[in-house]
XYZ file of N, CA, C and O in Angstrom:
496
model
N 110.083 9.645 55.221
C 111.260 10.476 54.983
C 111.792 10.210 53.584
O 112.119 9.065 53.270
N 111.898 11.298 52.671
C 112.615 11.050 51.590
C 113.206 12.507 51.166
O 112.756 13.650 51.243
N 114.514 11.901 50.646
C 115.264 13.001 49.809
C 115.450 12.391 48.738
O 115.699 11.205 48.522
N 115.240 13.785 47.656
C 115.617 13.848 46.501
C 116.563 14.440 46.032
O 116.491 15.629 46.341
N 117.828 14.106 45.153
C 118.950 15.124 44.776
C 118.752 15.159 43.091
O 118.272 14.256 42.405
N 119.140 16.151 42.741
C 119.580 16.766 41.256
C 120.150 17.539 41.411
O 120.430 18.087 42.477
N 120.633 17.903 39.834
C 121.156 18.732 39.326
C 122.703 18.257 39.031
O 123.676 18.901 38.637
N 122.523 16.736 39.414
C 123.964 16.627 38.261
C 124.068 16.379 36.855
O 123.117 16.010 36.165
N 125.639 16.658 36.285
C 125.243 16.309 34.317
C 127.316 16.397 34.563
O 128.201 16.116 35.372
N 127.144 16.853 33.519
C 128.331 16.726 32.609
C 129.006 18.044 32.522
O 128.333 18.875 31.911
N 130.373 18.545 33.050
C 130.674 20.183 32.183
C 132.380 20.267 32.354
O 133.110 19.872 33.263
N 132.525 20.607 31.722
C 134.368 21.122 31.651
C 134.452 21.781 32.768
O 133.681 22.562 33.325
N 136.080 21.140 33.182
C 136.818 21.733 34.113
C 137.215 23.104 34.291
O 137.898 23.708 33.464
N 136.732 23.663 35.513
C 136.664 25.138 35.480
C 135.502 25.112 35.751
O 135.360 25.856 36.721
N 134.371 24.599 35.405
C 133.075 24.894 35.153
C 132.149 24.991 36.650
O 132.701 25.288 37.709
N 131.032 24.765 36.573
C 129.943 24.965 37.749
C 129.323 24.270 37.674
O 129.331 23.641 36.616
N 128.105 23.796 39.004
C 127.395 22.934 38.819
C 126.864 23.180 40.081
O 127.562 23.618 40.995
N 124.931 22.773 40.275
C 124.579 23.135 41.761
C 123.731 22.252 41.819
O 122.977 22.006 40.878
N 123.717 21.618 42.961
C 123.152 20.300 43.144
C 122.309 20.548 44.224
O 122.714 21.224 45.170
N 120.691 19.877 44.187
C 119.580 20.594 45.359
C 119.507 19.023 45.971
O 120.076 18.110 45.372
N 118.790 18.802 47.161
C 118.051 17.916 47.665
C 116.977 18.541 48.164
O 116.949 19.427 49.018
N 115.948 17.949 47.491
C 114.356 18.524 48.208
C 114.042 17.327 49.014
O 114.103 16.193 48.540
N 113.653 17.622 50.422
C 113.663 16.632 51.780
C 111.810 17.214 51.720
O 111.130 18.190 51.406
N 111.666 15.547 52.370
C 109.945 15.507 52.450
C 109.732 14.605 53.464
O 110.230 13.485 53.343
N 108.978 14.921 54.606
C 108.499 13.989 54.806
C 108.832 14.308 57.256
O 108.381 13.953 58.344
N 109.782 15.088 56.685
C 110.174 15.293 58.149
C 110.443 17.167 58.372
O 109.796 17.932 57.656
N 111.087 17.527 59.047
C 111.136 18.952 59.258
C 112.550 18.861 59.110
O 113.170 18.035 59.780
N 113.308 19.854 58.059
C 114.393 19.452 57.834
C 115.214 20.805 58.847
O 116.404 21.062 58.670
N 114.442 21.484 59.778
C 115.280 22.689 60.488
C 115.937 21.848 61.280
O 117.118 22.175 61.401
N 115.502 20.472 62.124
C 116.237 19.863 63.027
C 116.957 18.938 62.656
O 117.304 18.138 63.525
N 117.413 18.734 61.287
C 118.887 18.053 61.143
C 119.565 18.725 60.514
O 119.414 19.860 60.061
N 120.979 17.459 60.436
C 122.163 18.351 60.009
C 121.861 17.885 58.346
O 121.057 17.010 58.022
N 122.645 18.632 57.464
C 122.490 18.009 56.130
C 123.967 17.686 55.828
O 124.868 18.224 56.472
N 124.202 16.802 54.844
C 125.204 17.041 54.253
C 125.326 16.154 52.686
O 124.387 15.490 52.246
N 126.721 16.308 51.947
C 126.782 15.987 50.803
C 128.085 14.757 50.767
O 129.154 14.833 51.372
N 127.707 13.849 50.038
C 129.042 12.918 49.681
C 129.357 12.581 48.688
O 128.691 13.027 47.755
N 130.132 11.948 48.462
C 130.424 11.184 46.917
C 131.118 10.418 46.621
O 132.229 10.390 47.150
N 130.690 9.320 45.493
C 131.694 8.247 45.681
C 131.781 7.850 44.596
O 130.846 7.942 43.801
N 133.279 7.147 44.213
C 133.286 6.348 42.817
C 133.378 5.323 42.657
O 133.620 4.766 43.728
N 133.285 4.229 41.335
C 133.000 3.325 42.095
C 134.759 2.358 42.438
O 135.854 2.717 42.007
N 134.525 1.354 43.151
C 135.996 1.006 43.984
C 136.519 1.662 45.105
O 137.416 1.177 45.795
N 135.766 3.213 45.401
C 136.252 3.668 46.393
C 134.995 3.076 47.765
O 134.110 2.223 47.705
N 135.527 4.143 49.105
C 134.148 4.359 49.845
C 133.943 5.757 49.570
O 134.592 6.655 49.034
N 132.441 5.594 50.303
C 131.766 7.182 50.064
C 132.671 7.672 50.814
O 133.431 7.088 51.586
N 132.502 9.601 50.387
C 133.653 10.345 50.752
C 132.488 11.228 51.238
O 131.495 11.468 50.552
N 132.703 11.700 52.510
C 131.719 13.265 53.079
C 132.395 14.239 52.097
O 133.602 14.108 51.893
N 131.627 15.307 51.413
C 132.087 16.688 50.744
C 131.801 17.498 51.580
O 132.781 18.229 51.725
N 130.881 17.834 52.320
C 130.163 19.030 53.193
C 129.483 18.807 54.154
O 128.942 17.709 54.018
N 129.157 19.413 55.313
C 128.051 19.170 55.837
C 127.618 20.477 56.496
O 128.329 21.404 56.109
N 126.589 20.884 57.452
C 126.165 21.787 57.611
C 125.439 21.196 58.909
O 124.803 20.154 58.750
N 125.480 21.725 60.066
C 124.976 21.660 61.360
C 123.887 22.624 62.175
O 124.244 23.623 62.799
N 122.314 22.112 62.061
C 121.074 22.447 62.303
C 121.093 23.276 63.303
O 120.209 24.133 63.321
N 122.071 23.250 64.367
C 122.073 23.135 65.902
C 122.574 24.761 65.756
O 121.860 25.687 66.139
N 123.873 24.949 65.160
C 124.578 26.032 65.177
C 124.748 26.702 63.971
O 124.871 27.920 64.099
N 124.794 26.239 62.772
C 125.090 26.374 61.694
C 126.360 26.592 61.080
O 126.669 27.372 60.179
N 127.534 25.177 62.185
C 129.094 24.852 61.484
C 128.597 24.139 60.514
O 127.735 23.260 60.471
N 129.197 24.593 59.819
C 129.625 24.329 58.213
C 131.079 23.421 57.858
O 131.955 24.251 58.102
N 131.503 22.648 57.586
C 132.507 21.753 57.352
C 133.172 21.009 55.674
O 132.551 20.188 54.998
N 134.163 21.427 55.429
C 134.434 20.727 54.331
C 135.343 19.738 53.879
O 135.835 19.364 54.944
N 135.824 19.146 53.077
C 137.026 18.365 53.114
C 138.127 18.724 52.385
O 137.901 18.740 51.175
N 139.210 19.011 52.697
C 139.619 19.789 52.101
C 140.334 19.935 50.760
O 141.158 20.826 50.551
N 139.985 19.036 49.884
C 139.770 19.294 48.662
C 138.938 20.253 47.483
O 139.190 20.665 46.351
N 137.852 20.343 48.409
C 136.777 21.250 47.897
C 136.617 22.549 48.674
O 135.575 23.143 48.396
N 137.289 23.057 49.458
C 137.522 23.871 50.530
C 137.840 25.082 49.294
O 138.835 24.961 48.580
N 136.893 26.236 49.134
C 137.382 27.514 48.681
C 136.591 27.074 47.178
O 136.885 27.850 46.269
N 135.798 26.139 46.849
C 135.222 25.927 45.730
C 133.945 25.284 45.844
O 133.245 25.279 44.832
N 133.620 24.877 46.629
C 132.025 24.280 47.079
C 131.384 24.811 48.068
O 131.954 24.592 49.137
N 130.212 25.559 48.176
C 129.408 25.931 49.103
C 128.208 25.031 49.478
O 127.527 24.481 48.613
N 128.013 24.921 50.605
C 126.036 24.333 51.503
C 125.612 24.985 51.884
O 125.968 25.771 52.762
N 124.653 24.870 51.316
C 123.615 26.044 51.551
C 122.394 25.357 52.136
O 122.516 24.171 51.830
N 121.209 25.538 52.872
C 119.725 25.344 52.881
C 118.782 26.161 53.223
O 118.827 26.836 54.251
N 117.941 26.175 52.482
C 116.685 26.763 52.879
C 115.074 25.743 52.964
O 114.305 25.178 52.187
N 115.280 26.059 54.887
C 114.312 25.243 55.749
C 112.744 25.239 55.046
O 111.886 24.397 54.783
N 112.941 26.851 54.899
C 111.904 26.914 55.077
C 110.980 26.129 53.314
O 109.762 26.040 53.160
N 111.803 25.804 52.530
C 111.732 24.903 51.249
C 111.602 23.696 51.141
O 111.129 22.966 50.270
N 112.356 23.442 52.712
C 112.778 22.269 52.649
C 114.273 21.430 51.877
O 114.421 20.209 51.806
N 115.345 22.594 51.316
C 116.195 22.359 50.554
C 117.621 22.110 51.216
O 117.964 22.440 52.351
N 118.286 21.527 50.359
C 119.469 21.808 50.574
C 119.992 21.733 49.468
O 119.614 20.962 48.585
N 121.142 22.707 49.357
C 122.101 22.530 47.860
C 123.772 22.448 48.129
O 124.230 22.614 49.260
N 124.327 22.268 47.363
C 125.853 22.296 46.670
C 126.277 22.760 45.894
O 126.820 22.182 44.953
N 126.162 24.050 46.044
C 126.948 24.923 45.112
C 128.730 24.811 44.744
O 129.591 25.281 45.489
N 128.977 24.184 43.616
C 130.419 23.395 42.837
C 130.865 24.342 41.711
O 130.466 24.367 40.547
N 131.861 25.184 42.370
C 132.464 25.607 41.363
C 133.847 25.060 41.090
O 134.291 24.067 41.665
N 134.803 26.080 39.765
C 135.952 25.258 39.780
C 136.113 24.021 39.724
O 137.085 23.572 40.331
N 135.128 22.973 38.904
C 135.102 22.238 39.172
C 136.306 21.258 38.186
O 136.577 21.476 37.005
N 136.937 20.080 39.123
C 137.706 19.661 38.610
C 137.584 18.290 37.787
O 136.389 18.011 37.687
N 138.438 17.291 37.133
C 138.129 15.690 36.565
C 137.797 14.676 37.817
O 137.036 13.710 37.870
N 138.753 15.330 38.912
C 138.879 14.465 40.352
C 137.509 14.647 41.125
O 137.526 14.174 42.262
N 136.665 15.072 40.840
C 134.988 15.778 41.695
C 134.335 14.752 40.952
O 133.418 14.258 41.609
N 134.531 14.061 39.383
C 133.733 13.264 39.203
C 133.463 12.106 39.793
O 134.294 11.230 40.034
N 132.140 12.068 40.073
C 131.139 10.901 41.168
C 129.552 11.293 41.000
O 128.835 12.214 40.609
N 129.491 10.069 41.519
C 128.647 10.018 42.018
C 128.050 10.713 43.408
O 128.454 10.169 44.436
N 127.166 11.814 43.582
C 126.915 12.707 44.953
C 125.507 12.068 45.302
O 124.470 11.780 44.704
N 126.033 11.998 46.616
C 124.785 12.170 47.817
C 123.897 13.106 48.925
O 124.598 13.534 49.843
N 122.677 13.430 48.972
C 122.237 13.926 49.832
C 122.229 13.356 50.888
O 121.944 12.171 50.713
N 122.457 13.680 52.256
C 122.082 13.012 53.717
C 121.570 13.811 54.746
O 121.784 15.023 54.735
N 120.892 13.256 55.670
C 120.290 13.917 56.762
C 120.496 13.470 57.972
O 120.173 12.289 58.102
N 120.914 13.977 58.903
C 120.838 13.070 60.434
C 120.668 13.902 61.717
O 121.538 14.739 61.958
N 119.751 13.773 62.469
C 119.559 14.755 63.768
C 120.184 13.916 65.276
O 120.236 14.377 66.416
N 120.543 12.764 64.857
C 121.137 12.428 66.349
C 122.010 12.762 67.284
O 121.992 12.503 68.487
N 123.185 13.670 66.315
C 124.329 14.103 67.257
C 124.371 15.244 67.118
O 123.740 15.682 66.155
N 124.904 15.949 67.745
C 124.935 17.383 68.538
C 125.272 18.052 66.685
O 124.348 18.617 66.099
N 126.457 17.897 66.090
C 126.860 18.712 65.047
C 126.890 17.768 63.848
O 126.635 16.570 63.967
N 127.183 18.300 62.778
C 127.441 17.291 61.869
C 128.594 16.697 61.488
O 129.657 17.225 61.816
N 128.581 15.405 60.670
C 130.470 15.082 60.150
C 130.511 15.029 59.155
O 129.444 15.169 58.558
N 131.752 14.799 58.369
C 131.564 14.402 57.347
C 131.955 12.545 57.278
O 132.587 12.161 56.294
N 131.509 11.431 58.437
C 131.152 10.196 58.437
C 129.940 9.787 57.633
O 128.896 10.368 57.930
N 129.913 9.233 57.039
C 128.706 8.591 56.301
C 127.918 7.289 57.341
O 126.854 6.752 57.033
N 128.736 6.958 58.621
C 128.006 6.132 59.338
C 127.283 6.928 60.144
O 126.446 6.314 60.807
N 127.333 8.256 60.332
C 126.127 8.779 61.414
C 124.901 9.638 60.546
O 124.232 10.408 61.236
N 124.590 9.557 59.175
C 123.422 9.872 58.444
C 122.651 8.577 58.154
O 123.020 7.673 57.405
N 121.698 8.627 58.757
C 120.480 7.881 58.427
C 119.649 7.911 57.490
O 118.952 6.907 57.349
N 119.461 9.051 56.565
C 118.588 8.913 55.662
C 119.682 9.173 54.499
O 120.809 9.619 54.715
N 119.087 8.768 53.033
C 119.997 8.957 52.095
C 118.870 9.450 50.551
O 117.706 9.149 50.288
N 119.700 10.144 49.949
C 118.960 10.291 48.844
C 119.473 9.412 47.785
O 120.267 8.578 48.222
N 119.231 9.346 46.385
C 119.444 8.264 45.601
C 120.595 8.712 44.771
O 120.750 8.053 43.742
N 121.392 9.629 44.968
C 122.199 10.180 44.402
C 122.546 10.576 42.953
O 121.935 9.871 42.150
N 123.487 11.658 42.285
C 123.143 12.392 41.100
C 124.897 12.281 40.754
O 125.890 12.394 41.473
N 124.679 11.975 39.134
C 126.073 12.048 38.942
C 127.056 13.239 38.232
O 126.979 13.512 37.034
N 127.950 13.872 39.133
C 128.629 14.778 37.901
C 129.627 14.056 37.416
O 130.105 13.086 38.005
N 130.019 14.499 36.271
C 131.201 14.197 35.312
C 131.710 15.597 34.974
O 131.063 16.502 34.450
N 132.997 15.613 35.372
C 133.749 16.696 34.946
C 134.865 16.191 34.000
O 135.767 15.488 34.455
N 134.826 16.501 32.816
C 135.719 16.283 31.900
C 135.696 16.844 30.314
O 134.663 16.609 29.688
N 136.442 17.347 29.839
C 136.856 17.959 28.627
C 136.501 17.350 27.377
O 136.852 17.867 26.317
C-alpha cells in the first residue's frame, strides 16, 4: 500500500492550489479518503474526507465553501481542490486512506495508511 501526494508550492492569498494522491497498491473504490494538515507545534488537523460506502463528503469548517475532494477510482486518485486560499491553510497536507468503518472522519486515529505529505505556503 502506498500513497503519494503533490502538488503543493507556494502562492498568494486568494490564490489556488490542487493537491493529488496517487494510491497503489490496494483498490482504492473500497476506502474512504481523506486530507489533513498540520503545523508544526500543532496536531494533525482532518481538512476533508470523502466516504467509499456512500459518497458523504465532510469538511471542517474553516475550509467549508473553498476546498473540494474529489476521486477518481478508476485512476486510482484522489485530490484537493484549494481555493481562496488563505496565510492560515499554510501546512503541511496529508493524504489518508481507511476502509474499516462504515463512513469517514475527519480523526486522524482511524486512517491507517498515510502518504508522506506536501507543503503549501500561502503568503504574500
Amino acid at each position: 500500500v502506498q500513497l503519494q501526494a503533490s502538488g503543493g508550492g507556494r502562492v498568494q492569498p486568494g490564490g489556488s492550489l490542487r493537491l493529488s494522491c496517487v494510491a497503489s497498491g490496494f483498490y482504492l473504490q473500497y476506502h474512504h479518503v481523506a486530507w489533513f494538515r498540520q503545523v508544526p507545534g500543532k496536531e494533525r488537523e482532518g481538512v476533508s474526507c470523502n466516504s467509499f460506502s456512500d459518497g458523504t463528503t465532510y469538511y471542517t469548517d474553516s475550509v467549508k465553501g473553498r476546498f473540494t475532494v474529489s476521486r477518481d477510482n478508476g485512476e486510482s486518485t484522489f485530490d484537493l481542490q484549494m481555493n481562496d486560499l488563505k496565510p492560515e491553510d499554510t501546512a503541511v497536507y496529508y493524504c489518508a486512506v481507511d476502509s474499516r468503518l462504515h463512513h469517514c472522519t475527519l480523526l486522524a486515529d482511524q486512517y491507517n495508511y498515510w502518504g508522506q505529505g506536501t507543503l503549501v505556503t500561502v503568503s504574500s
